[in-house]
C-alpha cells in the first residue's frame, strides 16, 4: 500500500480505492462523503476504519451550510408555536397593569403613556363620593324635617296666643324686635361659599377622573384591535408583526 493511498467505504461496506488525499478532499467538497462514510490509511489510521468526518482535511473540505433564513412556507409547527408565544408576550408587554396601592393609583393618573389601568380605583372613589353625598343629603333632609315640625308647633302656639282675650295693659307693651346678628349672616355666607367651592372642586375632579376612564376604554379598544390584527397576520401569513 502506497503512503498516499486512502480507502473508503459507505453504508454498504463496499471498499473503494485507493484514493489520494486530494481526491478525498474533492469528494468531501462535492458532498459525496457523509457521516456514515469510513476511511482507512496505513499510516494515519493505522490501517483501521474510522469515520471520515474525524479526519481533519475531510472535515475542513465539507461544504458549509448556507446562512439563509428559511421561507415562511417551510415553517414547521415549532416555528408557528414560537411566533404565537412571541405575539402573546408582545400583547402582555403592551397590556396596561393595575396598580396595587392607592398611592400607585394616584401616581398612575398622571401617566400619559397609559401604562397603568386605574379605572377600578376611579369607580371606587366615585362610589365613595356618591355615598357620602347621599348620606349628607339624608342628614340635611332629616334636620330640615325636624325644623319644619318644630316651626309648625311654634306657629300653632302663636296662633293660640293671638286668639286669647286682649288685655289693654299687657297688649300695649311693645314686643322686642329680634334683628338678625351680623356675625350669623357672615357665617351663613361663608358656609354657602365653602359649599359652592367644595362642590366645584369635587365636580371638577370627578369630571377629570371619568375623562380618564373614557380614554382608558379607548386605549383598550385600540390595543384589542392591534392584537386581533396581529393574530390575523399570524394565522393567515404565518408571520406575526414585530
PDB file of C-alpha atoms in Angstrom:
ATOM      1  CA  UNK A   1       0.000   0.000   0.000  1.00  0.00           C
ATOM      2  CA  UNK A   2       1.407   3.348  -1.020  1.00  0.00           C
ATOM      3  CA  UNK A   3       1.900   6.066   1.525  1.00  0.00           C
ATOM      4  CA  UNK A   4      -0.761   8.304  -0.034  1.00  0.00           C
ATOM      5  CA  UNK A   5      -3.338   5.584  -0.603  1.00  0.00           C
ATOM      6  CA  UNK A   6      -6.688   6.108   1.114  1.00  0.00           C
ATOM      7  CA  UNK A   7      -9.597   3.707   1.036  1.00  0.00           C
ATOM      8  CA  UNK A   8     -13.221   4.434   1.855  1.00  0.00           C
ATOM      9  CA  UNK A   9     -16.500   2.642   2.243  1.00  0.00           C
ATOM     10  CA  UNK A  10     -20.055   3.783   2.644  1.00  0.00           C
ATOM     11  CA  UNK A  11     -23.017   2.219   4.354  1.00  0.00           C
ATOM     12  CA  UNK A  12     -22.926  -0.780   2.008  1.00  0.00           C
ATOM     13  CA  UNK A  13     -19.483  -1.737   3.397  1.00  0.00           C
ATOM     14  CA  UNK A  14     -18.004  -1.995  -0.099  1.00  0.00           C
ATOM     15  CA  UNK A  15     -14.400  -0.838  -0.144  1.00  0.00           C
ATOM     16  CA  UNK A  16     -13.350   1.716  -2.736  1.00  0.00           C
ATOM     17  CA  UNK A  17      -9.890   2.992  -3.568  1.00  0.00           C
ATOM     18  CA  UNK A  18      -7.154   3.697  -3.438  1.00  0.00           C
ATOM     19  CA  UNK A  19      -7.559   7.486  -3.450  1.00  0.00           C
ATOM     20  CA  UNK A  20      -5.216  10.333  -2.793  1.00  0.00           C
ATOM     21  CA  UNK A  21      -5.767  12.931  -0.104  1.00  0.00           C
ATOM     22  CA  UNK A  22      -6.762  15.440  -2.787  1.00  0.00           C
ATOM     23  CA  UNK A  23      -9.357  13.005  -4.141  1.00  0.00           C
ATOM     24  CA  UNK A  24     -10.976  12.600  -0.723  1.00  0.00           C
ATOM     25  CA  UNK A  25     -10.990  16.374  -0.181  1.00  0.00           C
ATOM     26  CA  UNK A  26     -12.665  16.918  -3.563  1.00  0.00           C
ATOM     27  CA  UNK A  27     -15.264  14.229  -2.800  1.00  0.00           C
ATOM     28  CA  UNK A  28     -15.995  15.863   0.559  1.00  0.00           C
ATOM     29  CA  UNK A  29     -16.365  19.274  -1.085  1.00  0.00           C
ATOM     30  CA  UNK A  30     -18.893  17.803  -3.536  1.00  0.00           C
ATOM     31  CA  UNK A  31     -20.917  16.270  -0.698  1.00  0.00           C
ATOM     32  CA  UNK A  32     -20.094  12.660  -1.580  1.00  0.00           C
ATOM     33  CA  UNK A  33     -18.848  11.899   1.935  1.00  0.00           C
ATOM     34  CA  UNK A  34     -21.434  11.627   4.706  1.00  0.00           C
ATOM     35  CA  UNK A  35     -21.302  10.973   8.405  1.00  0.00           C
ATOM     36  CA  UNK A  36     -21.582   7.224   7.685  1.00  0.00           C
ATOM     37  CA  UNK A  37     -18.564   7.134   5.379  1.00  0.00           C
ATOM     38  CA  UNK A  38     -15.449   5.465   6.781  1.00  0.00           C
ATOM     39  CA  UNK A  39     -11.834   5.709   5.608  1.00  0.00           C
ATOM     40  CA  UNK A  40      -8.606   3.912   6.391  1.00  0.00           C
ATOM     41  CA  UNK A  41      -4.937   4.586   5.777  1.00  0.00           C
ATOM     42  CA  UNK A  42      -1.888   2.551   6.541  1.00  0.00           C
ATOM     43  CA  UNK A  43      -0.203   5.367   8.482  1.00  0.00           C
ATOM     44  CA  UNK A  44      -2.802   7.968   9.511  1.00  0.00           C
ATOM     45  CA  UNK A  45      -5.417   5.487  10.793  1.00  0.00           C
ATOM     46  CA  UNK A  46      -3.036   2.569  11.364  1.00  0.00           C
ATOM     47  CA  UNK A  47      -4.969   0.618   8.747  1.00  0.00           C
ATOM     48  CA  UNK A  48      -8.197   0.844  10.802  1.00  0.00           C
ATOM     49  CA  UNK A  49     -11.589   2.037   9.568  1.00  0.00           C
ATOM     50  CA  UNK A  50     -12.533   5.359  11.115  1.00  0.00           C
ATOM     51  CA  UNK A  51     -15.277   7.875  10.454  1.00  0.00           C
ATOM     52  CA  UNK A  52     -14.307  10.070   7.529  1.00  0.00           C
ATOM     53  CA  UNK A  53     -15.510  13.192   9.282  1.00  0.00           C
ATOM     54  CA  UNK A  54     -12.935  12.612  12.017  1.00  0.00           C
ATOM     55  CA  UNK A  55     -10.137  13.143   9.500  1.00  0.00           C
ATOM     56  CA  UNK A  56      -9.176  16.793   9.626  1.00  0.00           C
ATOM     57  CA  UNK A  57      -8.704  17.554   5.928  1.00  0.00           C
ATOM     58  CA  UNK A  58     -12.008  15.805   5.098  1.00  0.00           C
ATOM     59  CA  UNK A  59     -13.931  17.776   7.712  1.00  0.00           C
ATOM     60  CA  UNK A  60     -12.420  21.054   6.508  1.00  0.00           C
ATOM     61  CA  UNK A  61     -13.364  20.296   2.903  1.00  0.00           C
ATOM     62  CA  UNK A  62     -17.041  19.710   3.638  1.00  0.00           C
ATOM     63  CA  UNK A  63     -19.367  22.347   2.132  1.00  0.00           C
ATOM     64  CA  UNK A  64     -20.566  24.965   4.592  1.00  0.00           C
ATOM     65  CA  UNK A  65     -24.355  25.186   5.053  1.00  0.00           C
ATOM     66  CA  UNK A  66     -25.827  28.395   3.607  1.00  0.00           C
ATOM     67  CA  UNK A  67     -26.784  31.021   6.165  1.00  0.00           C
ATOM     68  CA  UNK A  68     -30.183  31.887   4.816  1.00  0.00           C
ATOM     69  CA  UNK A  69     -33.476  32.485   6.559  1.00  0.00           C
ATOM     70  CA  UNK A  70     -36.000  29.747   5.762  1.00  0.00           C
ATOM     71  CA  UNK A  71     -39.036  30.927   3.857  1.00  0.00           C
ATOM     72  CA  UNK A  72     -42.431  31.127   5.504  1.00  0.00           C
ATOM     73  CA  UNK A  73     -43.761  28.146   3.574  1.00  0.00           C
ATOM     74  CA  UNK A  74     -41.252  25.834   5.313  1.00  0.00           C
ATOM     75  CA  UNK A  75     -42.117  26.924   8.843  1.00  0.00           C
ATOM     76  CA  UNK A  76     -42.991  23.945  10.983  1.00  0.00           C
ATOM     77  CA  UNK A  77     -45.251  23.609  13.964  1.00  0.00           C
ATOM     78  CA  UNK A  78     -42.432  24.554  16.307  1.00  0.00           C
ATOM     79  CA  UNK A  79     -41.812  27.825  14.427  1.00  0.00           C
ATOM     80  CA  UNK A  80     -45.528  28.632  14.468  1.00  0.00           C
ATOM     81  CA  UNK A  81     -45.675  27.957  18.198  1.00  0.00           C
ATOM     82  CA  UNK A  82     -42.693  30.237  18.762  1.00  0.00           C
ATOM     83  CA  UNK A  83     -44.375  33.037  16.822  1.00  0.00           C
ATOM     84  CA  UNK A  84     -47.563  32.567  18.824  1.00  0.00           C
ATOM     85  CA  UNK A  85     -45.571  32.778  22.044  1.00  0.00           C
ATOM     86  CA  UNK A  86     -43.800  35.945  20.886  1.00  0.00           C
ATOM     87  CA  UNK A  87     -47.113  37.502  19.893  1.00  0.00           C
ATOM     88  CA  UNK A  88     -48.585  36.631  23.272  1.00  0.00           C
ATOM     89  CA  UNK A  89     -45.588  38.129  25.069  1.00  0.00           C
ATOM     90  CA  UNK A  90     -45.874  41.292  22.976  1.00  0.00           C
ATOM     91  CA  UNK A  91     -49.530  41.642  23.898  1.00  0.00           C
ATOM     92  CA  UNK A  92     -48.718  41.121  27.576  1.00  0.00           C
ATOM     93  CA  UNK A  93     -45.934  43.714  27.449  1.00  0.00           C
ATOM     94  CA  UNK A  94     -48.300  46.252  25.860  1.00  0.00           C
ATOM     95  CA  UNK A  95     -51.145  45.462  28.222  1.00  0.00           C
ATOM     96  CA  UNK A  96     -51.581  48.077  30.994  1.00  0.00           C
ATOM     97  CA  UNK A  97     -51.275  46.872  34.566  1.00  0.00           C
ATOM     98  CA  UNK A  98     -53.447  47.746  37.562  1.00  0.00           C
ATOM     99  CA  UNK A  99     -51.600  49.455  40.454  1.00  0.00           C
ATOM    100  CA  UNK A 100     -51.597  47.508  43.707  1.00  0.00           C
ATOM    101  CA  UNK A 101     -51.736  50.503  46.082  1.00  0.00           C
ATOM    102  CA  UNK A 102     -53.760  53.693  46.302  1.00  0.00           C
ATOM    103  CA  UNK A 103     -50.549  55.738  46.127  1.00  0.00           C
ATOM    104  CA  UNK A 104     -49.571  53.938  42.950  1.00  0.00           C
ATOM    105  CA  UNK A 105     -53.042  54.537  41.525  1.00  0.00           C
ATOM    106  CA  UNK A 106     -52.780  58.265  42.310  1.00  0.00           C
ATOM    107  CA  UNK A 107     -49.391  58.453  40.583  1.00  0.00           C
ATOM    108  CA  UNK A 108     -50.725  56.458  37.615  1.00  0.00           C
ATOM    109  CA  UNK A 109     -53.359  59.130  36.956  1.00  0.00           C
ATOM    110  CA  UNK A 110     -50.541  61.363  35.672  1.00  0.00           C
ATOM    111  CA  UNK A 111     -49.122  58.620  33.404  1.00  0.00           C
ATOM    112  CA  UNK A 112     -49.676  59.995  29.909  1.00  0.00           C
ATOM    113  CA  UNK A 113     -48.474  56.801  28.193  1.00  0.00           C
ATOM    114  CA  UNK A 114     -51.343  54.805  29.692  1.00  0.00           C
ATOM    115  CA  UNK A 115     -49.155  52.008  31.021  1.00  0.00           C
ATOM    116  CA  UNK A 116     -51.475  51.620  34.017  1.00  0.00           C
ATOM    117  CA  UNK A 117     -55.188  50.899  34.283  1.00  0.00           C
ATOM    118  CA  UNK A 118     -56.766  52.909  37.134  1.00  0.00           C
ATOM    119  CA  UNK A 119     -60.440  52.554  36.195  1.00  0.00           C
ATOM    120  CA  UNK A 120     -61.236  50.258  39.199  1.00  0.00           C
ATOM    121  CA  UNK A 121     -59.867  52.865  41.615  1.00  0.00           C
ATOM    122  CA  UNK A 122     -61.781  55.691  39.920  1.00  0.00           C
ATOM    123  CA  UNK A 123     -65.019  53.723  40.196  1.00  0.00           C
ATOM    124  CA  UNK A 124     -64.393  53.133  43.924  1.00  0.00           C
ATOM    125  CA  UNK A 125     -63.653  56.813  44.559  1.00  0.00           C
ATOM    126  CA  UNK A 126     -66.748  57.867  42.627  1.00  0.00           C
ATOM    127  CA  UNK A 127     -68.958  55.474  44.566  1.00  0.00           C
ATOM    128  CA  UNK A 128     -67.481  56.662  47.889  1.00  0.00           C
ATOM    129  CA  UNK A 129     -68.255  60.283  46.966  1.00  0.00           C
ATOM    130  CA  UNK A 130     -71.789  59.348  45.896  1.00  0.00           C
ATOM    131  CA  UNK A 131     -72.393  57.526  49.193  1.00  0.00           C
ATOM    132  CA  UNK A 132     -71.030  60.491  51.185  1.00  0.00           C
ATOM    133  CA  UNK A 133     -73.237  62.954  49.281  1.00  0.00           C
ATOM    134  CA  UNK A 134     -76.295  60.756  49.769  1.00  0.00           C
ATOM    135  CA  UNK A 135     -75.597  60.432  53.497  1.00  0.00           C
ATOM    136  CA  UNK A 136     -75.128  64.204  53.785  1.00  0.00           C
ATOM    137  CA  UNK A 137     -78.331  64.845  51.848  1.00  0.00           C
ATOM    138  CA  UNK A 138     -80.308  62.409  54.008  1.00  0.00           C
ATOM    139  CA  UNK A 139     -78.953  64.091  57.147  1.00  0.00           C
ATOM    140  CA  UNK A 140     -79.909  67.560  55.894  1.00  0.00           C
ATOM    141  CA  UNK A 141     -83.350  66.342  54.889  1.00  0.00           C
ATOM    142  CA  UNK A 142     -83.867  64.844  58.340  1.00  0.00           C
ATOM    143  CA  UNK A 143     -82.785  68.028  60.081  1.00  0.00           C
ATOM    144  CA  UNK A 144     -84.998  70.116  57.781  1.00  0.00           C
ATOM    145  CA  UNK A 145     -87.982  67.908  58.530  1.00  0.00           C
ATOM    146  CA  UNK A 146     -87.393  68.235  62.276  1.00  0.00           C
ATOM    147  CA  UNK A 147     -87.061  72.027  61.964  1.00  0.00           C
ATOM    148  CA  UNK A 148     -90.277  72.173  59.940  1.00  0.00           C
ATOM    149  CA  UNK A 149     -92.180  70.209  62.583  1.00  0.00           C
ATOM    150  CA  UNK A 150     -90.827  72.393  65.382  1.00  0.00           C
ATOM    151  CA  UNK A 151     -91.716  75.539  63.399  1.00  0.00           C
ATOM    152  CA  UNK A 152     -95.286  74.360  62.876  1.00  0.00           C
ATOM    153  CA  UNK A 153     -95.664  73.697  66.601  1.00  0.00           C
ATOM    154  CA  UNK A 154     -94.314  77.171  67.368  1.00  0.00           C
ATOM    155  CA  UNK A 155     -96.722  78.749  64.855  1.00  0.00           C
ATOM    156  CA  UNK A 156     -99.650  76.960  66.472  1.00  0.00           C
ATOM    157  CA  UNK A 157     -98.640  78.354  69.880  1.00  0.00           C
ATOM    158  CA  UNK A 158     -98.535  81.869  68.434  1.00  0.00           C
ATOM    159  CA  UNK A 159    -101.957  81.402  66.867  1.00  0.00           C
ATOM    160  CA  UNK A 160    -103.344  80.349  70.220  1.00  0.00           C
ATOM    161  CA  UNK A 161    -101.816  83.425  71.853  1.00  0.00           C
ATOM    162  CA  UNK A 162    -103.393  85.682  69.232  1.00  0.00           C
ATOM    163  CA  UNK A 163    -106.772  84.110  69.826  1.00  0.00           C
ATOM    164  CA  UNK A 164    -106.755  84.799  73.624  1.00  0.00           C
ATOM    165  CA  UNK A 165    -108.694  87.834  75.045  1.00  0.00           C
ATOM    166  CA  UNK A 166    -106.904  91.123  74.714  1.00  0.00           C
ATOM    167  CA  UNK A 167    -105.690  92.773  77.906  1.00  0.00           C
ATOM    168  CA  UNK A 168    -105.074  96.500  77.334  1.00  0.00           C
ATOM    169  CA  UNK A 169    -102.346  96.794  79.915  1.00  0.00           C
ATOM    170  CA  UNK A 170    -100.463  93.818  78.528  1.00  0.00           C
ATOM    171  CA  UNK A 171    -101.136  94.338  74.839  1.00  0.00           C
ATOM    172  CA  UNK A 172     -99.797  97.870  74.954  1.00  0.00           C
ATOM    173  CA  UNK A 173     -96.345  96.593  75.935  1.00  0.00           C
ATOM    174  CA  UNK A 174     -94.217  96.648  72.774  1.00  0.00           C
ATOM    175  CA  UNK A 175     -92.670  93.308  71.871  1.00  0.00           C
ATOM    176  CA  UNK A 176     -88.917  93.254  71.347  1.00  0.00           C
ATOM    177  CA  UNK A 177     -87.643  93.232  67.779  1.00  0.00           C
ATOM    178  CA  UNK A 178     -85.062  90.487  67.120  1.00  0.00           C
ATOM    179  CA  UNK A 179     -82.816  91.676  64.310  1.00  0.00           C
ATOM    180  CA  UNK A 180     -80.516  89.081  62.692  1.00  0.00           C
ATOM    181  CA  UNK A 181     -76.968  89.146  64.039  1.00  0.00           C
ATOM    182  CA  UNK A 182     -74.284  90.375  61.559  1.00  0.00           C
ATOM    183  CA  UNK A 183     -71.980  87.590  62.747  1.00  0.00           C
ATOM    184  CA  UNK A 184     -74.576  84.949  61.926  1.00  0.00           C
ATOM    185  CA  UNK A 185     -75.102  86.461  58.483  1.00  0.00           C
ATOM    186  CA  UNK A 186     -71.361  86.351  57.769  1.00  0.00           C
ATOM    187  CA  UNK A 187     -71.177  82.747  58.943  1.00  0.00           C
ATOM    188  CA  UNK A 188     -74.089  81.831  56.696  1.00  0.00           C
ATOM    189  CA  UNK A 189     -72.464  83.481  53.678  1.00  0.00           C
ATOM    190  CA  UNK A 190     -69.134  81.801  54.473  1.00  0.00           C
ATOM    191  CA  UNK A 191     -70.836  78.402  54.747  1.00  0.00           C
ATOM    192  CA  UNK A 192     -72.534  78.960  51.394  1.00  0.00           C
ATOM    193  CA  UNK A 193     -69.236  79.903  49.719  1.00  0.00           C
ATOM    194  CA  UNK A 194     -67.500  76.851  51.204  1.00  0.00           C
ATOM    195  CA  UNK A 195     -70.236  74.547  49.922  1.00  0.00           C
ATOM    196  CA  UNK A 196     -70.034  76.066  46.431  1.00  0.00           C
ATOM    197  CA  UNK A 197     -66.217  75.880  46.381  1.00  0.00           C
ATOM    198  CA  UNK A 198     -66.040  72.290  47.639  1.00  0.00           C
ATOM    199  CA  UNK A 199     -68.798  71.222  45.264  1.00  0.00           C
ATOM    200  CA  UNK A 200     -66.984  72.800  42.316  1.00  0.00           C
ATOM    201  CA  UNK A 201     -63.697  71.099  43.236  1.00  0.00           C
ATOM    202  CA  UNK A 202     -65.353  67.695  43.674  1.00  0.00           C
ATOM    203  CA  UNK A 203     -67.271  68.032  40.406  1.00  0.00           C
ATOM    204  CA  UNK A 204     -64.081  69.025  38.540  1.00  0.00           C
ATOM    205  CA  UNK A 205     -62.131  66.083  39.964  1.00  0.00           C
ATOM    206  CA  UNK A 206     -64.911  63.650  39.091  1.00  0.00           C
ATOM    207  CA  UNK A 207     -65.076  65.044  35.573  1.00  0.00           C
ATOM    208  CA  UNK A 208     -61.328  64.575  35.095  1.00  0.00           C
ATOM    209  CA  UNK A 209     -61.410  61.039  36.505  1.00  0.00           C
ATOM    210  CA  UNK A 210     -64.230  59.992  34.209  1.00  0.00           C
ATOM    211  CA  UNK A 211     -62.421  61.505  31.242  1.00  0.00           C
ATOM    212  CA  UNK A 212     -59.520  59.228  32.227  1.00  0.00           C
ATOM    213  CA  UNK A 213     -61.902  56.252  32.231  1.00  0.00           C
ATOM    214  CA  UNK A 214     -63.085  57.147  28.740  1.00  0.00           C
ATOM    215  CA  UNK A 215     -59.509  57.431  27.464  1.00  0.00           C
ATOM    216  CA  UNK A 216     -58.515  54.105  29.046  1.00  0.00           C
ATOM    217  CA  UNK A 217     -61.538  52.483  27.439  1.00  0.00           C
ATOM    218  CA  UNK A 218     -60.485  53.918  24.076  1.00  0.00           C
ATOM    219  CA  UNK A 219     -56.905  52.680  24.515  1.00  0.00           C
ATOM    220  CA  UNK A 220     -58.207  49.211  25.408  1.00  0.00           C
ATOM    221  CA  UNK A 221     -60.235  49.130  22.182  1.00  0.00           C
ATOM    222  CA  UNK A 222     -57.220  50.238  20.117  1.00  0.00           C
ATOM    223  CA  UNK A 223     -54.913  47.646  21.690  1.00  0.00           C
ATOM    224  CA  UNK A 224     -57.525  44.951  21.237  1.00  0.00           C
ATOM    225  CA  UNK A 225     -57.791  45.834  17.558  1.00  0.00           C
ATOM    226  CA  UNK A 226     -53.984  45.660  17.224  1.00  0.00           C
ATOM    227  CA  UNK A 227     -53.938  42.220  18.863  1.00  0.00           C
ATOM    228  CA  UNK A 228     -56.659  40.933  16.550  1.00  0.00           C
ATOM    229  CA  UNK A 229     -54.787  42.283  13.523  1.00  0.00           C
ATOM    230  CA  UNK A 230     -51.550  40.620  14.680  1.00  0.00           C
ATOM    231  CA  UNK A 231     -53.322  37.299  15.222  1.00  0.00           C
ATOM    232  CA  UNK A 232     -54.891  37.526  11.778  1.00  0.00           C
ATOM    233  CA  UNK A 233     -51.474  38.126  10.210  1.00  0.00           C
ATOM    234  CA  UNK A 234     -50.080  35.226  12.198  1.00  0.00           C
ATOM    235  CA  UNK A 235     -52.642  32.676  11.064  1.00  0.00           C
ATOM    236  CA  UNK A 236     -53.058  33.936   7.506  1.00  0.00           C
ATOM    237  CA  UNK A 237     -49.435  34.606   6.608  1.00  0.00           C
ATOM    238  CA  UNK A 238     -47.661  32.517   9.216  1.00  0.00           C
ATOM    239  CA  UNK A 239     -45.877  35.644  10.348  1.00  0.00           C
ATOM    240  CA  UNK A 240     -46.595  37.973  13.244  1.00  0.00           C
ATOM    241  CA  UNK A 241     -45.905  41.668  13.053  1.00  0.00           C
ATOM    242  CA  UNK A 242     -42.945  42.885  15.144  1.00  0.00           C
TER     243      UNK A 242
END
